[in-house]
mmCIF file of N, CA and C in Angstrom:
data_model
loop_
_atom_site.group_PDB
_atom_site.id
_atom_site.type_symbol
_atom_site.label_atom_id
_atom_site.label_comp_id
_atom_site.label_asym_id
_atom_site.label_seq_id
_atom_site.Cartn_x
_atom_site.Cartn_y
_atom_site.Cartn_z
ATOM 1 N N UNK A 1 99.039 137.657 -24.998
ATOM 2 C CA UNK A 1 100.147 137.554 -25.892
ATOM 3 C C UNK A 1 100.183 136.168 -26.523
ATOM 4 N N UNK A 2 100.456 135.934 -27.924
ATOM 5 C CA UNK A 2 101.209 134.780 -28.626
ATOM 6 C C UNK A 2 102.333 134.713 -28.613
ATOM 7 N N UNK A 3 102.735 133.227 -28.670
ATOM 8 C CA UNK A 3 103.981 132.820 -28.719
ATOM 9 C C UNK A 3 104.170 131.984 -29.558
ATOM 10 N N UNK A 4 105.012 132.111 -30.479
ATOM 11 C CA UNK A 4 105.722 131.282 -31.541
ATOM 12 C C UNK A 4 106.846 130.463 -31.098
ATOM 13 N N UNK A 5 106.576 128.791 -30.945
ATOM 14 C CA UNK A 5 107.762 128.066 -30.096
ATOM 15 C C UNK A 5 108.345 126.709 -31.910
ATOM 16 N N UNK A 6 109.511 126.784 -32.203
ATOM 17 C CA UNK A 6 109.766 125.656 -32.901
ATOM 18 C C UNK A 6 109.584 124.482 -32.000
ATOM 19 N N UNK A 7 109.258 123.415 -32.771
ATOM 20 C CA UNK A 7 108.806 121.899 -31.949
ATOM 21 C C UNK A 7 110.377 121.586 -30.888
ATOM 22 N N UNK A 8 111.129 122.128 -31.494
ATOM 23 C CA UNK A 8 112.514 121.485 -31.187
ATOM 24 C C UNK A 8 112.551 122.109 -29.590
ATOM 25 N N UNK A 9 112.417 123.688 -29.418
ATOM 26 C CA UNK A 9 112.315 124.260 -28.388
ATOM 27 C C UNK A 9 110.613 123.799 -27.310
ATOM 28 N N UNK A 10 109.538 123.410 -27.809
ATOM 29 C CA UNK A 10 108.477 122.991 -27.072
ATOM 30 C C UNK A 10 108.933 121.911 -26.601
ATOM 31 N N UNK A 11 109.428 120.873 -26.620
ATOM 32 C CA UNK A 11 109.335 119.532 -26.528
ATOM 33 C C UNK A 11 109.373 119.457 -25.154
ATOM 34 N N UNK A 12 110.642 120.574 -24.289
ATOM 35 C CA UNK A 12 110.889 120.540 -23.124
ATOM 36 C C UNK A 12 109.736 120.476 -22.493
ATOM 37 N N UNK A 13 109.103 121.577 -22.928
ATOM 38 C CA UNK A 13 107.417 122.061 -22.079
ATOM 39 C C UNK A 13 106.492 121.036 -22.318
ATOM 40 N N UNK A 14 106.784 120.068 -23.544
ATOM 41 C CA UNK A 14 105.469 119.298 -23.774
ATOM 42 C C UNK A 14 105.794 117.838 -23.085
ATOM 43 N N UNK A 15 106.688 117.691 -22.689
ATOM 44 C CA UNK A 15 107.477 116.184 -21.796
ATOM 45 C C UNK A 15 107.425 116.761 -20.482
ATOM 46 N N UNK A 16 107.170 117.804 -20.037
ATOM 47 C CA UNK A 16 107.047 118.227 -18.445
ATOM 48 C C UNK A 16 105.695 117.978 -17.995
ATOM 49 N N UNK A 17 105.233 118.100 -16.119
ATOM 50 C CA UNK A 17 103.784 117.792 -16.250
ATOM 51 C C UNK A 17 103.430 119.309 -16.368
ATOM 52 N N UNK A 18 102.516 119.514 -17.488
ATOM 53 C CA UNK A 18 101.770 120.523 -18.217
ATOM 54 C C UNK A 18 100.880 120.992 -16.301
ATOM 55 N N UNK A 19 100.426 122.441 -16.149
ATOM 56 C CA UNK A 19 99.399 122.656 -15.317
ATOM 57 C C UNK A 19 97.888 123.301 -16.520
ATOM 58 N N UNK A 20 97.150 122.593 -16.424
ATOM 59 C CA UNK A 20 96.132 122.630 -17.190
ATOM 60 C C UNK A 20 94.895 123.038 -16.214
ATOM 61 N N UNK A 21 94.226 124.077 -16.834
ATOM 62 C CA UNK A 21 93.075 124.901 -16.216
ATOM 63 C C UNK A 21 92.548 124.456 -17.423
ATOM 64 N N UNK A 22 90.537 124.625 -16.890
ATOM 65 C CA UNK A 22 89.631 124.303 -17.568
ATOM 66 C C UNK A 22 88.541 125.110 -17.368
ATOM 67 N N UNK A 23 87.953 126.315 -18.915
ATOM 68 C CA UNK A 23 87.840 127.387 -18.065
ATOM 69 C C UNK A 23 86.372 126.966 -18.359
ATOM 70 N N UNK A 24 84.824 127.241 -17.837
ATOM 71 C CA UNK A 24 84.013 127.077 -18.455
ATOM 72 C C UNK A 24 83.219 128.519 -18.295
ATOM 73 N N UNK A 25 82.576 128.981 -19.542
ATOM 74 C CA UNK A 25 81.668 130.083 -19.152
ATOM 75 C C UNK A 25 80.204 130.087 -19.596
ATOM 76 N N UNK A 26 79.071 130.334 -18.415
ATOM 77 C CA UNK A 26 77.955 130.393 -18.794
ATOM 78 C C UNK A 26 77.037 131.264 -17.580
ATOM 79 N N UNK A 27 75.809 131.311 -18.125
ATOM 80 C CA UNK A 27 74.759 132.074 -17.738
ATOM 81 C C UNK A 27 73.381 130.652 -17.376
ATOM 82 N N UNK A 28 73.033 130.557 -16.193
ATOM 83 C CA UNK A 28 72.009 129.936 -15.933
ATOM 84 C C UNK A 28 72.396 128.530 -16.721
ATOM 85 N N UNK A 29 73.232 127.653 -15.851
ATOM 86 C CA UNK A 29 73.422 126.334 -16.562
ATOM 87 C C UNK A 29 73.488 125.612 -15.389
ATOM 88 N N UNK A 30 72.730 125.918 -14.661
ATOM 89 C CA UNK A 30 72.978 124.586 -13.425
ATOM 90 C C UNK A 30 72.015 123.461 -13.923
ATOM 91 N N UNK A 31 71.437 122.989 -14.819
ATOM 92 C CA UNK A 31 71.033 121.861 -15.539
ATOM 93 C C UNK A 31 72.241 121.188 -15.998
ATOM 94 N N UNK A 32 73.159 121.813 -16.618
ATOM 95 C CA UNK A 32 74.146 121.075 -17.363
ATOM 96 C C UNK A 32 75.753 121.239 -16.686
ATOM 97 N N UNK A 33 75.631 122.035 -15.713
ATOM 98 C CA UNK A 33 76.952 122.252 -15.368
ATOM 99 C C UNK A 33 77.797 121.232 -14.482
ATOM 100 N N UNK A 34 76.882 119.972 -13.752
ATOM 101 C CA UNK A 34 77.059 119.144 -13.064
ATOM 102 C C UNK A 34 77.750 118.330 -14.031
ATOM 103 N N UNK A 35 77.400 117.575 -14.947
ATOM 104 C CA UNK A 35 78.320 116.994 -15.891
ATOM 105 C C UNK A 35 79.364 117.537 -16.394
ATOM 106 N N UNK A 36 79.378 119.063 -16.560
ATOM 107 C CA UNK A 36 80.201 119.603 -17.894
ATOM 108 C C UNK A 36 81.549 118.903 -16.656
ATOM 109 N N UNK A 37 80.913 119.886 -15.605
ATOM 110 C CA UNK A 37 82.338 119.607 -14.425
ATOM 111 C C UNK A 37 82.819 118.553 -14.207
ATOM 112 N N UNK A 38 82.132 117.385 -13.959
ATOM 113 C CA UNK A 38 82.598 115.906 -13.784
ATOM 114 C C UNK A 38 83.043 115.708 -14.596
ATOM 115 N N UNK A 39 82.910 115.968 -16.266
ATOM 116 C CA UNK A 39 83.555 115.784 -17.404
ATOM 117 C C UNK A 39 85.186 115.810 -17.452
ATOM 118 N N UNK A 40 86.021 117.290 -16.685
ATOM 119 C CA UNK A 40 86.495 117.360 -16.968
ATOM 120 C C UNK A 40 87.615 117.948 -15.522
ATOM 121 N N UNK A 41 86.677 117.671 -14.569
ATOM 122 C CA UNK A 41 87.523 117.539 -12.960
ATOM 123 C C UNK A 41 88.403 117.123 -12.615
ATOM 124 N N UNK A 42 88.597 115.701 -12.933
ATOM 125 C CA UNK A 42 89.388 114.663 -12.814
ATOM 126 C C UNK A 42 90.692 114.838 -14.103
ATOM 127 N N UNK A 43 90.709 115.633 -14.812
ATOM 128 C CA UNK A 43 91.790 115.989 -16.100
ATOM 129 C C UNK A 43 92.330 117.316 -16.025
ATOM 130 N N UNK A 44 91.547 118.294 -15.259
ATOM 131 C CA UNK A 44 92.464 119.695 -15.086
ATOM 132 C C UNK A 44 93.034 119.476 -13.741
ATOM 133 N N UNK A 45 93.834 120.945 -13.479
ATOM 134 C CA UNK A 45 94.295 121.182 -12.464
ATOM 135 C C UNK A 45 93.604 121.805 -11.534
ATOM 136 N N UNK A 46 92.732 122.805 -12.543
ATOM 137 C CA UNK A 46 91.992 123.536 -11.728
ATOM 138 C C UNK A 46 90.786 123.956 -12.642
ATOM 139 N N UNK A 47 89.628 124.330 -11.895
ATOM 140 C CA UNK A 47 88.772 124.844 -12.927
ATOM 141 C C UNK A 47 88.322 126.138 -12.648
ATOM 142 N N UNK A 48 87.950 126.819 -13.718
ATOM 143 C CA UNK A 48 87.697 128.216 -13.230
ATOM 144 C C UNK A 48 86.281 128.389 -13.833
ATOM 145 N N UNK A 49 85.106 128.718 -13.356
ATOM 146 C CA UNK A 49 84.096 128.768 -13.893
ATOM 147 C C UNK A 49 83.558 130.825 -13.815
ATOM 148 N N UNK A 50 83.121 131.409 -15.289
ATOM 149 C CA UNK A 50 82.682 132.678 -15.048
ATOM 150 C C UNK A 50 81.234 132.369 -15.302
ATOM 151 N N UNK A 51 80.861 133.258 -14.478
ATOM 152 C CA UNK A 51 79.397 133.284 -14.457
ATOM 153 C C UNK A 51 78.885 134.366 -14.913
ATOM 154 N N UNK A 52 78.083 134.961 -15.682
ATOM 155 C CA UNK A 52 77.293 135.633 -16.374
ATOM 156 C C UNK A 52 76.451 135.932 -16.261
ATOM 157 N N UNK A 53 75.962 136.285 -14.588
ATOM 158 C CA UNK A 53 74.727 136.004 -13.921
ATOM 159 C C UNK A 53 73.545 135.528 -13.592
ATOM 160 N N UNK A 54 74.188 134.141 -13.487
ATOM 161 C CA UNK A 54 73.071 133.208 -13.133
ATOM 162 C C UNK A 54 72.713 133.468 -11.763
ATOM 163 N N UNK A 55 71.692 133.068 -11.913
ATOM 164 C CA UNK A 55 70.439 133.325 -10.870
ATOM 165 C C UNK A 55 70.055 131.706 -10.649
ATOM 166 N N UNK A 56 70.626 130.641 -10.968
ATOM 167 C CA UNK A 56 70.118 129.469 -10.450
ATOM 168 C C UNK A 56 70.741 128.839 -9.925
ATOM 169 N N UNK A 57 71.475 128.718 -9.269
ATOM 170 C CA UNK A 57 72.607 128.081 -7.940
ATOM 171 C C UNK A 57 73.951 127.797 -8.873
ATOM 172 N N UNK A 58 74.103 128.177 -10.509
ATOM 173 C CA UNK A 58 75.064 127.437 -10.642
ATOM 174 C C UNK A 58 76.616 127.471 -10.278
ATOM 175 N N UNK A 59 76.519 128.806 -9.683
ATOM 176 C CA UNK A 59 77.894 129.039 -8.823
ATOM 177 C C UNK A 59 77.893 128.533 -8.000
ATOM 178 N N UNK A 60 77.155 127.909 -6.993
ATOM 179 C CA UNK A 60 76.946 126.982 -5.790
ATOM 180 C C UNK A 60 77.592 125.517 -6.083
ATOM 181 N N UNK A 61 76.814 125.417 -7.624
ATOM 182 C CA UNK A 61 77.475 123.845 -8.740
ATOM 183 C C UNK A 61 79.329 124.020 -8.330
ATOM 184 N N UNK A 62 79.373 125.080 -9.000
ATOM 185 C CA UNK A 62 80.775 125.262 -9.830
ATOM 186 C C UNK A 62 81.779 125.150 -7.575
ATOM 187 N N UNK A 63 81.287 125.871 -7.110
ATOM 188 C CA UNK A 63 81.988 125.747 -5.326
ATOM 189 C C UNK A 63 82.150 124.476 -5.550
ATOM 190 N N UNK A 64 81.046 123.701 -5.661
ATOM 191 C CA UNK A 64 80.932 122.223 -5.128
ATOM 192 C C UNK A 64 82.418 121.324 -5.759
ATOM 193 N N UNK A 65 82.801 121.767 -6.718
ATOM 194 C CA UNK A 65 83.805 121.332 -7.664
ATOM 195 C C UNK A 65 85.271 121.940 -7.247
ATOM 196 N N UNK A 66 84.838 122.917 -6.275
ATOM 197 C CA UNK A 66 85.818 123.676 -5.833
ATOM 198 C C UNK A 66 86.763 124.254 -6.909
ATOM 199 N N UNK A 67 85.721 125.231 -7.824
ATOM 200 C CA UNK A 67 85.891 126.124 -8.717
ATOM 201 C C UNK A 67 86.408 127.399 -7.998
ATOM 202 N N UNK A 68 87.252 127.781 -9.233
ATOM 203 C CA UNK A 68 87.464 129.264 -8.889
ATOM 204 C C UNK A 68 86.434 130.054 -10.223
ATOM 205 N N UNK A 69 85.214 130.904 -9.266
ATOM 206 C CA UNK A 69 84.323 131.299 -9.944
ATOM 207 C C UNK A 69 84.601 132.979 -9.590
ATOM 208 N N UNK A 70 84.316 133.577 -11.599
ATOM 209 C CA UNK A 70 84.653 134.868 -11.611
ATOM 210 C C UNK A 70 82.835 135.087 -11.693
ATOM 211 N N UNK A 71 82.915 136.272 -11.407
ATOM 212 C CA UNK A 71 81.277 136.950 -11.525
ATOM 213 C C UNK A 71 81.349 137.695 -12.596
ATOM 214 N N UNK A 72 80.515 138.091 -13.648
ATOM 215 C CA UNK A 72 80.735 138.741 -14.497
ATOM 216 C C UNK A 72 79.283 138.823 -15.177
ATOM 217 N N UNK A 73 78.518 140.329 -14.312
ATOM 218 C CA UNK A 73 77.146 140.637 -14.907
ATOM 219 C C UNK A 73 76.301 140.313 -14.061
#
């Protein structure tokens, strides 16, 4: 669903602490997934990584980060 908020009514939500997820999705990226995550670990709340069936540890990556990893394929 969308939501249409006037600034006047957001402000509340945007002066509160926000919970921010960081979702990432890929297939065979444990070359790059070590950074993507450090990138952006330390700034979410949580990260959720889907996987697309990799076959090269990178869900093992994404644990290490203590991802919440969906399987998908």
């Amino acid at each position: 669903e969308t939501y249409t908020l006037s600034l006047h009514d957001a402000l509340p939500i945007l002066n509160s602490n926000p919970f921010i997820s960081a979702y990432l999705v890929g297939k065979v990226q444990s070359r790059f997934l070590p950074i993507t995550m450090k990138s952006v670990y330390k700034q979410a709340d949580e990260l959720i990584f889907v996987d697309l069936g990799s076959t090269d540890g990178s869900v093992n990556i994404a644990n290490e980060f203590d991802a919440k990893v969906i399987k998908k394929g």
